Amino acid sequence: MKTALITGVNGMDGSHLADLLLEKGYEVFGVERRSSVKNRTNTSHLERNEHFHFLTADMTDQNSLYRALKDSSPDEVYNLAAQSFVGSSWNIPMQTSDVNGLGVLRMLEAIREYQNDTERQVKFYQASTSEMFGKMVENPSSETTPFYPRSPYGVAKLYSFWMVKNYRESYGMFACNGILFNHESEKRGIEFVTRKISNGVAKIKLDLADSISLGNLDSRRDWGYAPDYVEGMWLMLQQDEPDDFVLATGVSHSIREFLDIAFDEIGIDNWENFVTQDPKFYRPAEVDVLRGDATKAKEILGWTPKTRFNDLVRKMVRNDIKLIQQKLGGRL
């Protein structure tokens, strides 16, 4: 039985990855930060699984990361912990840099020390991001495309990307960067635009709201389905040699297209009367379009996205309608 350690397990990707690894017969340890109120919305079902265990550690505390490694003795480490909301990175650039940049360095150092102490090899996955491409020097972007990040979030992630490559080349560590383009699911946080739309549309459907306030509607993103993408993470660590891979659908869609499908799910063709634009939701430096080329992942990993954009959007809207109805006791 393999053992895996997942940081950021309570997030969207972390919870989907935990489910996948448990299905594959892993013993799974999930790292969460210490807090007075546990944020286990996505992972409460795992509390009843005898092969899943919560650990407390923090990306700003290297000793706690080392203890998590000692407590779990992992074959694989998936670092999904981050300050994950791009928009907030302008308001908290130092915290974003500390967690998303230096936090990865702390984890790499903890793994290096753990490997030296135990003589065990640990395979490491780092959650990199398409936001490192930012201004899109090439469209679509691949593993060889020059980076041009446009946010503190993207800059911090770029630091960690190069640190992973440096530790791989300096110490022979099995360390991979997964450069994932946008991926969503029903577990996405409510502050993200996709979930903000699906939740807002659900509330409009149930007569609990009459509008959604958004920013730039013309931004285009390469959107896939998170459960498909966590399988790609796992595949990267099953290879004989470590490498970096782009995961993407190769097709970009605008926020307007997302709105078209979301409102169509509730029978509304003309959504303009239900959506307002607020300048506070615009980014100081906008990323107009992101689109990826996952040819390398297809050829080496055998990975391809399975879920269509249309199905992804409809899944999210249906799930939010169901969640709201359950919350209100089925009275609607």
Coordinates of C-alpha atoms in Angstrom, one line a residue:
M1 CA 0.0 0.0 0.0
K2 CA 1.4 3.4 -1.0
T3 CA 1.1 6.4 1.3
A4 CA 0.5 10.0 0.2
L5 CA 0.7 13.3 1.9
I6 CA -1.5 16.1 0.6
T7 CA -1.1 19.7 1.7
G8 CA -4.1 21.9 1.1
V9 CA -6.4 18.8 1.4
N10 CA -9.4 20.9 2.3
G11 CA -9.4 22.8 -1.0
M12 CA -11.1 21.7 -4.2
D13 CA -8.1 19.9 -5.8
G14 CA -7.0 18.4 -2.4
S15 CA -10.3 16.8 -1.7
H16 CA -10.7 15.4 -5.2
L17 CA -7.1 14.1 -5.1
A18 CA -7.8 12.4 -1.7
D19 CA -10.8 10.7 -3.1
L20 CA -8.8 9.5 -6.1
L21 CA -5.9 8.1 -4.1
L22 CA -8.2 6.4 -1.6
E23 CA -10.0 4.7 -4.6
K24 CA -6.5 3.5 -5.7
G25 CA -5.8 1.9 -2.3
Y26 CA -3.5 4.6 -0.8
E27 CA -3.1 5.5 2.8
V28 CA -3.7 9.2 2.7
F29 CA -2.6 12.0 5.1
G30 CA -4.1 15.4 4.6
V31 CA -2.5 18.5 6.0
E32 CA -4.6 21.4 7.3
R33 CA -3.6 24.6 9.1
R34 CA -4.5 25.0 12.7
S35 CA -7.7 27.0 13.1
S36 CA -10.4 27.4 15.8
V37 CA -13.0 26.4 13.3
K38 CA -12.1 23.5 10.9
N39 CA -12.8 24.2 7.2
R40 CA -13.8 20.7 6.1
T41 CA -16.7 21.5 3.8
N42 CA -15.0 19.5 1.0
T43 CA -13.5 16.8 3.3
S44 CA -16.0 16.0 6.1
H45 CA -16.8 12.7 4.4
L46 CA -13.2 11.6 4.8
E47 CA -13.4 11.8 8.6
R48 CA -15.1 8.4 8.5
N49 CA -12.5 6.7 6.3
E50 CA -10.0 4.5 8.2
H51 CA -7.4 5.1 5.5
F52 CA -7.5 8.9 5.7
H53 CA -5.8 11.0 8.5
F54 CA -5.7 14.7 9.1
L55 CA -2.4 16.3 10.2
T56 CA -1.7 19.9 11.3
A57 CA 1.1 21.8 9.7
D58 CA 1.7 25.2 8.0
M59 CA 3.6 26.2 4.9
T60 CA 5.2 29.0 6.9
D61 CA 6.7 26.6 9.4
Q62 CA 9.3 24.2 8.0
N63 CA 9.5 22.2 11.3
S64 CA 5.8 21.4 11.1
L65 CA 6.2 20.2 7.5
Y66 CA 9.1 17.9 8.6
R67 CA 7.0 16.5 11.4
A68 CA 4.2 15.9 8.9
L69 CA 6.6 13.9 6.8
K70 CA 7.8 11.9 9.8
D71 CA 4.2 11.2 10.9
S72 CA 3.1 10.0 7.5
S73 CA 6.2 8.4 6.0
P74 CA 4.9 9.2 2.5
D75 CA 5.9 7.7 -0.9
E76 CA 4.3 10.7 -2.6
V77 CA 3.8 14.4 -1.5
Y78 CA 1.3 16.6 -3.3
N79 CA 1.7 20.2 -2.5
L80 CA -1.6 21.9 -3.2
A81 CA -1.5 24.4 -0.3
A82 CA -1.5 28.0 -1.4
Q83 CA -3.1 31.4 -1.1
S84 CA -5.2 30.4 -4.1
F85 CA -7.3 33.5 -5.0
V86 CA -5.4 35.5 -7.6
G87 CA -7.4 38.7 -7.0
S88 CA -6.5 38.8 -3.3
S89 CA -2.7 38.5 -4.1
W90 CA -2.6 42.3 -4.8
N91 CA -4.0 43.0 -1.3
I92 CA -1.8 40.5 0.5
P93 CA 1.3 40.2 -1.7
M94 CA 3.7 39.4 1.1
Q95 CA 1.6 36.6 2.5
T96 CA 1.0 35.3 -1.0
S97 CA 4.7 35.2 -1.6
D98 CA 5.5 33.6 1.7
V99 CA 3.0 30.8 1.3
N100 CA 3.1 30.2 -2.5
G101 CA 6.8 30.9 -3.0
L102 CA 8.9 30.4 0.2
G103 CA 6.4 27.8 1.5
V104 CA 7.4 25.5 -1.4
L105 CA 11.1 26.0 -0.6
R106 CA 10.4 25.1 3.0
M107 CA 8.6 21.9 1.8
L108 CA 11.5 21.0 -0.5
E109 CA 14.0 21.5 2.3
A110 CA 11.9 19.4 4.6
I111 CA 11.7 16.6 2.1
R112 CA 15.5 16.8 1.4
E113 CA 16.2 16.6 5.1
Y114 CA 13.7 13.8 5.6
Q115 CA 15.2 11.8 2.7
N116 CA 18.7 12.3 4.1
D117 CA 17.6 11.1 7.6
T118 CA 15.6 8.1 6.4
E119 CA 17.2 7.2 3.1
R120 CA 13.7 7.0 1.6
Q121 CA 12.9 8.6 -1.7
V122 CA 9.8 10.8 -1.8
K123 CA 8.1 11.8 -5.0
F124 CA 7.0 15.4 -5.0
Y125 CA 4.3 17.2 -7.0
Q126 CA 4.1 21.0 -7.0
A127 CA 0.9 22.7 -8.1
S128 CA 2.1 25.3 -10.6
T129 CA -0.3 27.4 -12.6
S130 CA -1.2 28.8 -16.0
E131 CA -1.1 32.3 -14.3
M132 CA 2.7 32.1 -14.7
F133 CA 2.1 32.6 -18.5
G134 CA 0.1 35.7 -17.7
K135 CA 0.5 37.9 -20.8
M136 CA 0.6 34.8 -23.1
V137 CA 3.8 35.2 -25.1
E138 CA 2.5 32.2 -27.1
N139 CA -1.0 31.0 -27.6
P140 CA -1.5 28.2 -26.7
S141 CA 1.2 27.9 -24.1
S142 CA 3.3 24.8 -23.6
E143 CA 6.1 23.7 -21.3
T144 CA 8.6 25.6 -23.5
T145 CA 6.6 28.9 -23.6
P146 CA 8.4 31.9 -21.8
F147 CA 6.6 33.0 -18.6
Y148 CA 5.1 36.5 -18.1
P149 CA 3.2 36.5 -14.8
R150 CA 0.8 39.4 -14.2
S151 CA 0.0 39.1 -10.5
P152 CA 1.8 38.6 -7.2
Y153 CA 0.2 35.2 -7.2
G154 CA 1.7 34.3 -10.6
V155 CA 5.1 35.7 -9.6
A156 CA 5.2 33.7 -6.4
K157 CA 4.2 30.5 -8.2
L158 CA 6.9 31.2 -10.8
Y159 CA 9.5 31.3 -7.9
S160 CA 8.3 28.0 -6.6
F161 CA 8.3 26.5 -10.2
W162 CA 12.0 27.3 -10.6
M163 CA 12.9 26.2 -7.1
V164 CA 11.4 22.8 -7.9
K165 CA 13.4 22.5 -11.0
N166 CA 16.5 23.6 -9.1
Y167 CA 16.1 21.0 -6.4
R168 CA 15.5 18.3 -9.0
E169 CA 18.7 19.2 -10.8
S170 CA 20.8 20.0 -7.7
Y171 CA 19.8 17.1 -5.5
G172 CA 18.3 14.5 -7.8
M173 CA 14.9 14.8 -6.2
F174 CA 11.9 13.4 -7.9
A175 CA 10.1 16.7 -8.1
C176 CA 7.5 17.6 -10.7
N177 CA 5.7 20.8 -11.7
G178 CA 2.1 20.4 -12.9
I179 CA 1.3 23.6 -14.9
L180 CA -2.5 23.3 -14.7
F181 CA -4.8 25.6 -16.6
N182 CA -8.1 26.6 -15.0
H183 CA -10.1 23.8 -13.7
E184 CA -13.3 23.9 -11.7
S185 CA -15.8 21.7 -10.0
E186 CA -18.7 21.7 -7.6
K187 CA -16.2 22.1 -4.7
R188 CA -14.7 25.4 -6.0
G189 CA -14.6 28.2 -3.4
I190 CA -17.4 30.7 -3.5
E191 CA -15.1 33.7 -4.1
F192 CA -14.0 32.3 -7.5
V193 CA -15.8 33.7 -10.5
T194 CA -17.0 30.4 -11.8
R195 CA -18.6 29.3 -8.5
K196 CA -19.8 32.9 -8.0
I197 CA -21.8 32.5 -11.2
S198 CA -23.1 29.0 -10.5
N199 CA -24.2 30.0 -7.0
G200 CA -25.7 33.3 -8.2
V201 CA -27.6 31.6 -11.0
A202 CA -28.9 29.0 -8.5
K203 CA -30.1 31.8 -6.2
I204 CA -31.8 33.5 -9.1
K205 CA -33.5 30.3 -10.0
L206 CA -34.8 29.9 -6.4
D207 CA -35.9 33.6 -6.2
L208 CA -33.3 34.3 -3.5
A209 CA -31.4 36.9 -5.6
D210 CA -32.1 39.0 -8.7
S211 CA -28.5 39.7 -10.0
I212 CA -24.8 38.8 -10.0
S213 CA -22.1 41.4 -9.7
L214 CA -19.0 40.5 -11.8
G215 CA -15.9 42.2 -13.2
N216 CA -14.4 41.7 -16.7
L217 CA -16.8 39.5 -18.8
D218 CA -14.4 39.2 -21.8
S219 CA -11.6 37.4 -20.0
R220 CA -11.0 34.0 -21.6
R221 CA -9.8 30.9 -19.8
D222 CA -9.0 27.3 -20.7
W223 CA -11.5 25.5 -18.3
G224 CA -11.5 21.9 -17.4
Y225 CA -13.0 19.6 -14.7
A226 CA -10.9 19.3 -11.5
P227 CA -11.4 15.5 -11.1
D228 CA -9.8 15.0 -14.5
Y229 CA -6.9 17.1 -13.6
V230 CA -6.0 15.5 -10.3
E231 CA -5.7 12.2 -12.2
G232 CA -3.0 14.0 -14.2
M233 CA -1.2 15.0 -11.0
W234 CA -1.1 11.3 -9.9
L235 CA 0.1 10.2 -13.4
M236 CA 3.1 12.6 -13.1
L237 CA 4.3 10.8 -10.0
Q238 CA 3.9 7.3 -11.5
Q239 CA 6.6 8.0 -14.2
D240 CA 10.2 6.7 -14.0
E241 CA 11.7 10.2 -14.3
P242 CA 10.4 13.5 -13.0
D243 CA 9.4 16.2 -15.4
D244 CA 7.0 19.2 -15.8
F245 CA 3.7 19.0 -17.6
V246 CA 1.0 21.3 -18.8
L247 CA -2.6 20.1 -18.3
A248 CA -5.2 21.9 -20.3
T249 CA -8.1 21.3 -22.7
G250 CA -6.6 23.5 -25.5
V251 CA -9.9 25.5 -25.8
S252 CA -10.6 28.9 -24.2
H253 CA -14.0 30.3 -23.3
S254 CA -15.1 33.7 -22.1
I255 CA -16.9 34.6 -18.9
R256 CA -19.9 35.5 -21.2
E257 CA -19.9 31.9 -22.6
F258 CA -19.9 30.6 -19.0
L259 CA -22.9 32.8 -18.3
D260 CA -24.7 31.7 -21.4
I261 CA -24.6 28.0 -20.4
A262 CA -25.2 28.7 -16.7
F263 CA -28.4 30.7 -17.3
D264 CA -29.5 28.3 -20.0
E265 CA -29.5 25.6 -17.4
I266 CA -32.3 27.5 -15.6
G267 CA -34.2 28.4 -18.7
I268 CA -33.0 32.1 -19.2
D269 CA -31.7 33.0 -22.6
N270 CA -31.0 36.7 -22.1
W271 CA -29.0 37.1 -18.9
E272 CA -27.9 40.7 -19.4
N273 CA -30.6 42.0 -17.0
F274 CA -29.3 39.7 -14.3
V275 CA -25.6 40.6 -14.4
T276 CA -23.9 43.9 -13.3
Q277 CA -20.3 44.8 -13.7
D278 CA -18.4 46.4 -10.8
P279 CA -14.9 48.0 -11.3
K280 CA -13.8 46.6 -7.9
F281 CA -13.7 43.1 -9.4
Y282 CA -11.3 44.1 -12.1
R283 CA -7.6 43.2 -11.7
P284 CA -4.9 45.9 -11.6
A285 CA -3.1 43.9 -14.4
E286 CA -5.5 41.8 -16.4
V287 CA -4.8 38.5 -18.0
D288 CA -7.0 38.6 -21.1
V289 CA -6.7 35.0 -22.3
L290 CA -5.2 31.7 -21.1
R291 CA -5.0 28.6 -23.3
G292 CA -2.8 25.6 -22.9
D293 CA -1.2 22.9 -25.1
A294 CA -1.2 19.5 -23.2
T295 CA 0.4 17.5 -26.1
K296 CA 3.3 16.4 -23.9
A297 CA 1.0 15.1 -21.2
K298 CA -1.1 13.2 -23.8
E299 CA 2.0 11.6 -25.3
I300 CA 3.9 10.8 -22.2
L301 CA 1.3 10.4 -19.5
G302 CA -1.6 9.3 -21.6
W303 CA -3.7 12.0 -20.1
T304 CA -6.6 13.8 -21.8
P305 CA -9.5 15.8 -20.3
K306 CA -12.7 13.8 -20.2
T307 CA -15.3 16.4 -19.2
R308 CA -16.7 19.0 -21.7
F309 CA -17.0 22.7 -20.8
N310 CA -20.7 22.7 -21.3
D311 CA -21.1 19.7 -18.9
L312 CA -18.8 21.3 -16.3
V313 CA -20.9 24.5 -16.1
R314 CA -24.2 22.6 -15.9
K315 CA -22.8 20.3 -13.1
M316 CA -21.9 23.3 -11.0
V317 CA -25.3 25.1 -11.4
R318 CA -27.2 21.9 -10.6
N319 CA -25.1 21.2 -7.6
D320 CA -25.5 24.7 -6.2
I321 CA -29.3 24.5 -6.6
K322 CA -29.3 21.2 -4.7
L323 CA -27.0 22.6 -2.0
I324 CA -29.2 25.7 -1.4
Q325 CA -32.4 23.6 -1.3
Q326 CA -30.8 21.2 1.2
K327 CA -29.6 24.2 3.3
L328 CA -33.1 25.6 3.4
G329 CA -34.6 22.3 4.4
G330 CA -36.2 21.5 1.1
R331 CA -38.8 24.2 1.6
L332 CA -38.3 25.8 -1.8

